[in-house]
Amino acid sequence: METEVLYRKGGPELVDDLKNNVRVCKTGEAKTTKGHKLMARFVIHTVGPRYNVKYVTAAESALYSCYRNVLKQVRENGMKTVACPCIHSIRRGYPSEDGAHIAISEYNMYFRRKFKDTYMELLPLYFPRCAKEEAEALKKLPEDIGNEDGEPIIPERQIRILDKPTINSIRKQNVEDFEQTVDLNKEFGTSTVLEVGKHPFAHMEQNPDDRKHVWGKTSDEQRKREMRQRYERLLKRSKTEDLTDIAALRCLYRTGVDRFGRPVVIFVGKHFPSKSIDLERALLYLIRVMEPVVESDYVVVYFHTQTTSENHPPMAYLKHMYSILDNKYRRNLKAFYIVHPTWWSKLATWFFTTFTASDIKKRVYSLKGVQYLYGSIFPDQLDIPQFVTNYDIQDPSVIHGSSKSSFEDKRCRCVCPVLGKDNTTVQKKSVTIRDNLDPNFCKCEYVLDNPPPNVCAQCECQYESRNTTTIKVVVIFVICVVSLLFVYMLFLLCLDPLIARRPSSYQQHTNEEVNMEEVPSSASATPQRAPMLSDQMRQRSIIDRVSNEQKRWKGTVEEQRKQIYDRHKLLN
């Protein structure tokens, strides 16, 4: 507990000094660091032993080493005054009496070796062994040796309480009685608290209950408290530092209000040079602009129009900023509109709102054009840069496109009756769907264009939002399967023929034309000679003779092949 208090009062510099310079301090060793925010110049760190009945000698030797190394550090650093508490700890199971013997013995031997003369002269005066030595010591002791606690008493600083300070006659009659102090604790009984006047000095301490309350908090509560303190420090800096250069960029500013009267803040991505600007000062400017707005419900409009990689801040900076900002930024944000998003910005937004800012995911909307903002914010309440408006005019898909391309997963569906000529008979019901509306504007007067009177009272409007996680998982799975099939097809078309052309080991030929058994004998194959043969028969006989010779030759070659294959197989 004392160590934790020491580290907390020493500040983070003391902890960094320990991590960087000391690093390791084993049992019995002593290391010295600077005091940093403490009143002391140095702090000597040591580790006391853990007491075990089986290893008493080892524990005593380690405790001796602690005191000896501490005093060695005192001598090496030239310290004049040192406050050394008991190194042995009851929490480590070390007996108090045994530890006190070792501490006093070590200090005694140290003073005998280093300050022998002073030690031998003064210590007998304060620690007499008998009444005779005490009487002799009184002659050499100073006149003022303090009170019963050894604290020096200064009469001028004593608190004096007069019985009746307004009676001047008592002062004239008896000055000594008037100057005499009164001990209220003795007059009204023994007090259990510290007696007033016994200590000439007193310092104010914090309420111990508050300290216990802080120590009793969990790690999450402590982390939230630290985050709150860090945000307050940034808020204080944002009010004092000069941020006119960032304000001149006009990348973040406040405009009018939406249909519900909530303030609207606009962020222009093209005007934010993330590579050349100081991101920390940009965060301070963000806090300065947003602090008066986030106290209540608000809306943010982000124009992603014509942005490049120079305008995109790192994802790590966005996570850092999201963790630093106070909880009211997330709690009071009712809508975050992204105008002119790209497929890359949609992907980055999905990852950020899924894994980092999941609590605002349902309040982020992607709009294809500026005109889709008019369903939630009146045009006269928006201060839109000129290049954003020109981009909408030049892009025909924004003018003639459907809002379903941006809001296919969230829509407002209103079922309204169609009245007859008498405005009372219901002929049929019509379904009107609007995909570019905020959930708060899912009402008849915002969905229908110029609705007839008495129709909105009979309309049923419902805001629908479907979960696309399953669809996205299935699509990703199908894309992966198709990609694998495509890669396999390329392998069959390109790589497999190249592998098949490689020379293989010797194998028996399989393209055998004719077996020897199928070759007809010469007797049966010899054609019958007729006495009168035409030219056609004569040519056929020649062809048959050649074919028979060819078959005979093939049979011989096949037999030789088999013999060679058998020999090759035997050799293998």
PDB file of C-alpha atoms in Angstrom, residues 146-344:
ATOM      1  CA  GLY A 146      11.043  18.769  23.466  1.00  0.00           C
ATOM      2  CA  ASN A 147       7.842  17.351  24.860  1.00  0.00           C
ATOM      3  CA  GLU A 148       7.022  13.753  25.672  1.00  0.00           C
ATOM      4  CA  ASP A 149       7.201  12.933  21.950  1.00  0.00           C
ATOM      5  CA  GLY A 150      10.568  14.680  21.536  1.00  0.00           C
ATOM      6  CA  GLU A 151       9.048  17.491  19.473  1.00  0.00           C
ATOM      7  CA  PRO A 152      10.467  20.990  20.113  1.00  0.00           C
ATOM      8  CA  ILE A 153       8.017  23.404  21.753  1.00  0.00           C
ATOM      9  CA  ILE A 154       7.854  27.046  20.639  1.00  0.00           C
ATOM     10  CA  PRO A 155       5.709  29.112  23.058  1.00  0.00           C
ATOM     11  CA  GLU A 156       5.033  31.839  20.498  1.00  0.00           C
ATOM     12  CA  ARG A 157       3.258  29.332  18.273  1.00  0.00           C
ATOM     13  CA  GLN A 158       1.035  27.820  20.941  1.00  0.00           C
ATOM     14  CA  ILE A 159      -2.723  28.299  20.557  1.00  0.00           C
ATOM     15  CA  ARG A 160      -3.945  30.400  23.475  1.00  0.00           C
ATOM     16  CA  ILE A 161      -7.600  30.397  24.480  1.00  0.00           C
ATOM     17  CA  LEU A 162      -8.691  33.077  26.968  1.00  0.00           C
ATOM     18  CA  ASP A 163     -11.444  32.492  29.468  1.00  0.00           C
ATOM     19  CA  LYS A 164     -12.964  35.988  29.070  1.00  0.00           C
ATOM     20  CA  PRO A 165     -10.837  37.977  26.614  1.00  0.00           C
ATOM     21  CA  THR A 166     -13.182  40.974  26.601  1.00  0.00           C
ATOM     22  CA  ILE A 167     -12.654  41.882  30.260  1.00  0.00           C
ATOM     23  CA  ASN A 168      -9.785  44.359  30.345  1.00  0.00           C
ATOM     24  CA  SER A 169      -9.912  44.688  34.111  1.00  0.00           C
ATOM     25  CA  ILE A 170      -8.676  41.150  34.571  1.00  0.00           C
ATOM     26  CA  ARG A 171      -5.724  41.922  32.362  1.00  0.00           C
ATOM     27  CA  LYS A 172      -4.811  44.957  34.504  1.00  0.00           C
ATOM     28  CA  GLN A 173      -5.258  43.188  37.828  1.00  0.00           C
ATOM     29  CA  ASN A 174      -3.426  39.966  37.104  1.00  0.00           C
ATOM     30  CA  VAL A 175      -1.417  39.793  33.947  1.00  0.00           C
ATOM     31  CA  GLU A 176      -0.021  36.343  34.689  1.00  0.00           C
ATOM     32  CA  ASP A 177      -3.469  34.819  35.103  1.00  0.00           C
ATOM     33  CA  PHE A 178      -4.577  36.540  31.915  1.00  0.00           C
ATOM     34  CA  GLU A 179      -1.631  35.172  29.948  1.00  0.00           C
ATOM     35  CA  GLN A 180      -2.120  31.666  31.287  1.00  0.00           C
ATOM     36  CA  THR A 181      -3.392  29.207  28.667  1.00  0.00           C
ATOM     37  CA  VAL A 182      -6.267  26.845  29.224  1.00  0.00           C
ATOM     38  CA  ASP A 183      -6.208  23.235  28.056  1.00  0.00           C
ATOM     39  CA  LEU A 184      -9.739  22.550  26.870  1.00  0.00           C
ATOM     40  CA  ASN A 185      -9.173  18.820  26.700  1.00  0.00           C
ATOM     41  CA  LYS A 186      -8.340  18.705  30.413  1.00  0.00           C
ATOM     42  CA  GLU A 187     -11.192  21.039  31.352  1.00  0.00           C
ATOM     43  CA  PHE A 188     -13.888  19.142  29.451  1.00  0.00           C
ATOM     44  CA  GLY A 189     -12.494  15.638  29.660  1.00  0.00           C
ATOM     45  CA  THR A 190     -10.091  13.462  27.764  1.00  0.00           C
ATOM     46  CA  SER A 191     -10.447  13.762  24.007  1.00  0.00           C
ATOM     47  CA  THR A 192     -10.018  10.832  21.680  1.00  0.00           C
ATOM     48  CA  VAL A 193      -8.847  13.055  18.856  1.00  0.00           C
ATOM     49  CA  LEU A 194      -5.516  14.796  18.480  1.00  0.00           C
ATOM     50  CA  GLU A 195      -5.270  17.518  21.122  1.00  0.00           C
ATOM     51  CA  VAL A 196      -5.143  21.076  19.870  1.00  0.00           C
ATOM     52  CA  GLY A 197      -1.933  22.813  20.951  1.00  0.00           C
ATOM     53  CA  LYS A 198       0.169  19.705  21.324  1.00  0.00           C
ATOM     54  CA  HIS A 199       1.461  20.124  17.786  1.00  0.00           C
ATOM     55  CA  PRO A 200       2.736  23.570  16.747  1.00  0.00           C
ATOM     56  CA  PHE A 201       2.237  22.745  13.061  1.00  0.00           C
ATOM     57  CA  ALA A 202      -0.703  21.165  11.300  1.00  0.00           C
ATOM     58  CA  HIS A 203      -1.314  20.429   7.643  1.00  0.00           C
ATOM     59  CA  MET A 204      -4.541  19.859   5.796  1.00  0.00           C
ATOM     60  CA  GLU A 205      -5.221  16.359   4.561  1.00  0.00           C
ATOM     61  CA  GLN A 206      -7.767  15.002   2.130  1.00  0.00           C
ATOM     62  CA  ASN A 207     -10.853  13.275   3.357  1.00  0.00           C
ATOM     63  CA  PRO A 208      -9.909   9.615   3.949  1.00  0.00           C
ATOM     64  CA  ASP A 209     -13.403   8.556   2.909  1.00  0.00           C
ATOM     65  CA  ASP A 210     -12.841  10.059  -0.542  1.00  0.00           C
ATOM     66  CA  ARG A 211      -9.580   8.159  -0.819  1.00  0.00           C
ATOM     67  CA  LYS A 212     -11.298   4.893   0.101  1.00  0.00           C
ATOM     68  CA  HIS A 213     -14.027   5.679  -2.390  1.00  0.00           C
ATOM     69  CA  VAL A 214     -11.454   6.049  -5.177  1.00  0.00           C
ATOM     70  CA  TRP A 215      -9.588   2.891  -4.193  1.00  0.00           C
ATOM     71  CA  GLY A 216     -12.833   0.941  -4.078  1.00  0.00           C
ATOM     72  CA  LYS A 217     -13.673   1.646  -7.723  1.00  0.00           C
ATOM     73  CA  THR A 218     -13.294  -1.027 -10.357  1.00  0.00           C
ATOM     74  CA  SER A 219     -10.850  -0.818 -13.225  1.00  0.00           C
ATOM     75  CA  ASP A 220     -13.596   0.246 -15.667  1.00  0.00           C
ATOM     76  CA  GLU A 221     -14.737   3.065 -13.399  1.00  0.00           C
ATOM     77  CA  GLN A 222     -11.147   4.155 -12.867  1.00  0.00           C
ATOM     78  CA  ARG A 223     -10.550   4.109 -16.631  1.00  0.00           C
ATOM     79  CA  LYS A 224     -13.661   6.209 -17.258  1.00  0.00           C
ATOM     80  CA  ARG A 225     -12.526   8.662 -14.610  1.00  0.00           C
ATOM     81  CA  GLU A 226      -9.115   8.969 -16.258  1.00  0.00           C
ATOM     82  CA  MET A 227     -10.711   9.441 -19.680  1.00  0.00           C
ATOM     83  CA  ARG A 228     -12.918  12.170 -18.262  1.00  0.00           C
ATOM     84  CA  GLN A 229      -9.921  13.956 -16.745  1.00  0.00           C
ATOM     85  CA  ARG A 230      -8.026  13.720 -20.030  1.00  0.00           C
ATOM     86  CA  TYR A 231     -10.976  15.172 -21.936  1.00  0.00           C
ATOM     87  CA  GLU A 232     -11.225  18.055 -19.462  1.00  0.00           C
ATOM     88  CA  ARG A 233      -7.539  18.818 -19.980  1.00  0.00           C
ATOM     89  CA  LEU A 234      -8.054  18.881 -23.760  1.00  0.00           C
ATOM     90  CA  LEU A 235     -11.121  21.092 -23.331  1.00  0.00           C
ATOM     91  CA  LYS A 236      -9.099  23.540 -21.265  1.00  0.00           C
ATOM     92  CA  ARG A 237      -6.352  23.592 -23.909  1.00  0.00           C
ATOM     93  CA  SER A 238      -8.868  24.150 -26.705  1.00  0.00           C
ATOM     94  CA  LYS A 239     -10.105  27.316 -25.006  1.00  0.00           C
ATOM     95  CA  THR A 240      -6.622  28.791 -24.504  1.00  0.00           C
ATOM     96  CA  GLU A 241      -4.644  27.850 -27.628  1.00  0.00           C
ATOM     97  CA  ASP A 242      -4.711  29.826 -30.872  1.00  0.00           C
ATOM     98  CA  LEU A 243      -6.471  27.698 -33.522  1.00  0.00           C
ATOM     99  CA  THR A 244      -7.173  30.359 -36.139  1.00  0.00           C
ATOM    100  CA  ASP A 245      -5.131  28.518 -38.797  1.00  0.00           C
ATOM    101  CA  ILE A 246      -7.366  25.453 -38.509  1.00  0.00           C
ATOM    102  CA  ALA A 247     -10.528  27.559 -38.437  1.00  0.00           C
ATOM    103  CA  ALA A 248      -9.379  29.236 -41.683  1.00  0.00           C
ATOM    104  CA  LEU A 249      -9.567  25.862 -43.469  1.00  0.00           C
ATOM    105  CA  ARG A 250     -13.347  25.892 -42.957  1.00  0.00           C
ATOM    106  CA  CYS A 251     -13.527  22.123 -42.794  1.00  0.00           C
ATOM    107  CA  LEU A 252     -15.742  22.018 -39.685  1.00  0.00           C
ATOM    108  CA  TYR A 253     -18.430  24.566 -38.918  1.00  0.00           C
ATOM    109  CA  ARG A 254     -21.917  24.856 -37.530  1.00  0.00           C
ATOM    110  CA  THR A 255     -24.890  25.684 -39.745  1.00  0.00           C
ATOM    111  CA  GLY A 256     -28.676  25.774 -39.117  1.00  0.00           C
ATOM    112  CA  VAL A 257     -31.041  23.217 -37.604  1.00  0.00           C
ATOM    113  CA  ASP A 258     -33.006  20.254 -38.977  1.00  0.00           C
ATOM    114  CA  ARG A 259     -36.772  19.777 -39.013  1.00  0.00           C
ATOM    115  CA  PHE A 260     -36.747  18.912 -35.292  1.00  0.00           C
ATOM    116  CA  GLY A 261     -34.745  21.985 -34.325  1.00  0.00           C
ATOM    117  CA  ARG A 262     -31.540  20.048 -33.672  1.00  0.00           C
ATOM    118  CA  PRO A 263     -28.286  21.856 -34.552  1.00  0.00           C
ATOM    119  CA  VAL A 264     -26.448  20.673 -37.657  1.00  0.00           C
ATOM    120  CA  VAL A 265     -22.641  20.477 -37.904  1.00  0.00           C
ATOM    121  CA  ILE A 266     -20.997  20.182 -41.339  1.00  0.00           C
ATOM    122  CA  PHE A 267     -17.627  18.581 -42.033  1.00  0.00           C
ATOM    123  CA  VAL A 268     -16.107  19.050 -45.515  1.00  0.00           C
ATOM    124  CA  GLY A 269     -13.626  16.281 -46.256  1.00  0.00           C
ATOM    125  CA  LYS A 270     -11.933  18.042 -49.176  1.00  0.00           C
ATOM    126  CA  HIS A 271     -10.893  20.968 -46.946  1.00  0.00           C
ATOM    127  CA  PHE A 272      -9.163  18.718 -44.384  1.00  0.00           C
ATOM    128  CA  PRO A 273      -5.450  18.170 -45.251  1.00  0.00           C
ATOM    129  CA  SER A 274      -4.772  15.201 -42.978  1.00  0.00           C
ATOM    130  CA  LYS A 275      -1.168  14.741 -44.159  1.00  0.00           C
ATOM    131  CA  SER A 276       0.031  18.293 -43.455  1.00  0.00           C
ATOM    132  CA  ILE A 277      -2.112  19.370 -40.492  1.00  0.00           C
ATOM    133  CA  ASP A 278      -1.341  18.798 -36.825  1.00  0.00           C
ATOM    134  CA  LEU A 279      -3.922  16.166 -35.889  1.00  0.00           C
ATOM    135  CA  GLU A 280      -3.726  16.961 -32.177  1.00  0.00           C
ATOM    136  CA  ARG A 281      -4.562  20.629 -32.765  1.00  0.00           C
ATOM    137  CA  ALA A 282      -7.316  19.529 -35.129  1.00  0.00           C
ATOM    138  CA  LEU A 283      -8.782  17.516 -32.260  1.00  0.00           C
ATOM    139  CA  LEU A 284      -8.639  20.603 -30.046  1.00  0.00           C
ATOM    140  CA  TYR A 285     -10.533  22.607 -32.679  1.00  0.00           C
ATOM    141  CA  LEU A 286     -13.123  19.829 -32.946  1.00  0.00           C
ATOM    142  CA  ILE A 287     -13.680  19.975 -29.183  1.00  0.00           C
ATOM    143  CA  ARG A 288     -13.970  23.778 -29.268  1.00  0.00           C
ATOM    144  CA  VAL A 289     -16.648  23.686 -31.996  1.00  0.00           C
ATOM    145  CA  MET A 290     -18.586  20.676 -30.732  1.00  0.00           C
ATOM    146  CA  GLU A 291     -18.592  21.328 -26.975  1.00  0.00           C
ATOM    147  CA  PRO A 292     -21.579  23.755 -26.964  1.00  0.00           C
ATOM    148  CA  VAL A 293     -23.434  21.564 -29.492  1.00  0.00           C
ATOM    149  CA  VAL A 294     -23.180  18.119 -27.891  1.00  0.00           C
ATOM    150  CA  GLU A 295     -24.942  19.174 -24.706  1.00  0.00           C
ATOM    151  CA  SER A 296     -28.222  18.300 -26.488  1.00  0.00           C
ATOM    152  CA  ASP A 297     -29.308  16.327 -29.572  1.00  0.00           C
ATOM    153  CA  TYR A 298     -27.417  17.207 -32.760  1.00  0.00           C
ATOM    154  CA  VAL A 299     -26.835  16.050 -36.362  1.00  0.00           C
ATOM    155  CA  VAL A 300     -23.606  15.791 -38.394  1.00  0.00           C
ATOM    156  CA  VAL A 301     -23.351  16.030 -42.202  1.00  0.00           C
ATOM    157  CA  TYR A 302     -20.108  14.821 -43.803  1.00  0.00           C
ATOM    158  CA  PHE A 303     -19.389  15.704 -47.455  1.00  0.00           C
ATOM    159  CA  HIS A 304     -17.097  13.075 -48.972  1.00  0.00           C
ATOM    160  CA  THR A 305     -17.182  14.850 -52.322  1.00  0.00           C
ATOM    161  CA  GLN A 306     -13.950  14.791 -54.407  1.00  0.00           C
ATOM    162  CA  THR A 307     -11.786  13.684 -51.490  1.00  0.00           C
ATOM    163  CA  THR A 308      -8.435  11.985 -52.058  1.00  0.00           C
ATOM    164  CA  SER A 309      -6.024  10.012 -49.918  1.00  0.00           C
ATOM    165  CA  GLU A 310      -4.557  13.326 -48.722  1.00  0.00           C
ATOM    166  CA  ASN A 311      -7.866  14.101 -47.013  1.00  0.00           C
ATOM    167  CA  HIS A 312      -8.382  10.762 -45.254  1.00  0.00           C
ATOM    168  CA  PRO A 313      -7.134  10.631 -41.645  1.00  0.00           C
ATOM    169  CA  PRO A 314      -5.559   7.369 -40.434  1.00  0.00           C
ATOM    170  CA  MET A 315      -7.873   4.798 -38.920  1.00  0.00           C
ATOM    171  CA  ALA A 316      -5.768   4.737 -35.747  1.00  0.00           C
ATOM    172  CA  TYR A 317      -6.360   8.474 -35.295  1.00  0.00           C
ATOM    173  CA  LEU A 318     -10.126   8.007 -35.678  1.00  0.00           C
ATOM    174  CA  LYS A 319     -10.114   5.281 -33.024  1.00  0.00           C
ATOM    175  CA  HIS A 320      -8.016   7.465 -30.715  1.00  0.00           C
ATOM    176  CA  MET A 321     -10.352  10.423 -31.197  1.00  0.00           C
ATOM    177  CA  TYR A 322     -13.437   8.266 -30.632  1.00  0.00           C
ATOM    178  CA  SER A 323     -12.015   6.942 -27.355  1.00  0.00           C
ATOM    179  CA  ILE A 324     -11.044  10.405 -26.051  1.00  0.00           C
ATOM    180  CA  LEU A 325     -14.307  12.220 -26.744  1.00  0.00           C
ATOM    181  CA  ASP A 326     -16.805  12.302 -23.922  1.00  0.00           C
ATOM    182  CA  ASN A 327     -19.778   9.960 -23.821  1.00  0.00           C
ATOM    183  CA  LYS A 328     -22.189  12.816 -24.556  1.00  0.00           C
ATOM    184  CA  TYR A 329     -20.820  12.997 -28.111  1.00  0.00           C
ATOM    185  CA  ARG A 330     -22.108   9.472 -28.775  1.00  0.00           C
ATOM    186  CA  ARG A 331     -25.245   9.714 -26.654  1.00  0.00           C
ATOM    187  CA  ASN A 332     -26.645  12.894 -28.234  1.00  0.00           C
ATOM    188  CA  LEU A 333     -25.696  12.133 -31.857  1.00  0.00           C
ATOM    189  CA  LYS A 334     -29.008  11.412 -33.603  1.00  0.00           C
ATOM    190  CA  ALA A 335     -27.904  11.168 -37.248  1.00  0.00           C
ATOM    191  CA  PHE A 336     -24.637  11.101 -39.195  1.00  0.00           C
ATOM    192  CA  TYR A 337     -25.132  11.666 -42.934  1.00  0.00           C
ATOM    193  CA  ILE A 338     -22.362  10.775 -45.416  1.00  0.00           C
ATOM    194  CA  VAL A 339     -22.975  12.536 -48.745  1.00  0.00           C
ATOM    195  CA  HIS A 340     -21.396  11.224 -51.983  1.00  0.00           C
ATOM    196  CA  PRO A 341     -19.820   8.104 -50.478  1.00  0.00           C
ATOM    197  CA  THR A 342     -17.541   5.777 -52.429  1.00  0.00           C
ATOM    198  CA  TRP A 343     -17.307   2.012 -52.158  1.00  0.00           C
ATOM    199  CA  TRP A 344     -14.081   2.430 -50.173  1.00  0.00           C
TER     200      TRP A 344
END
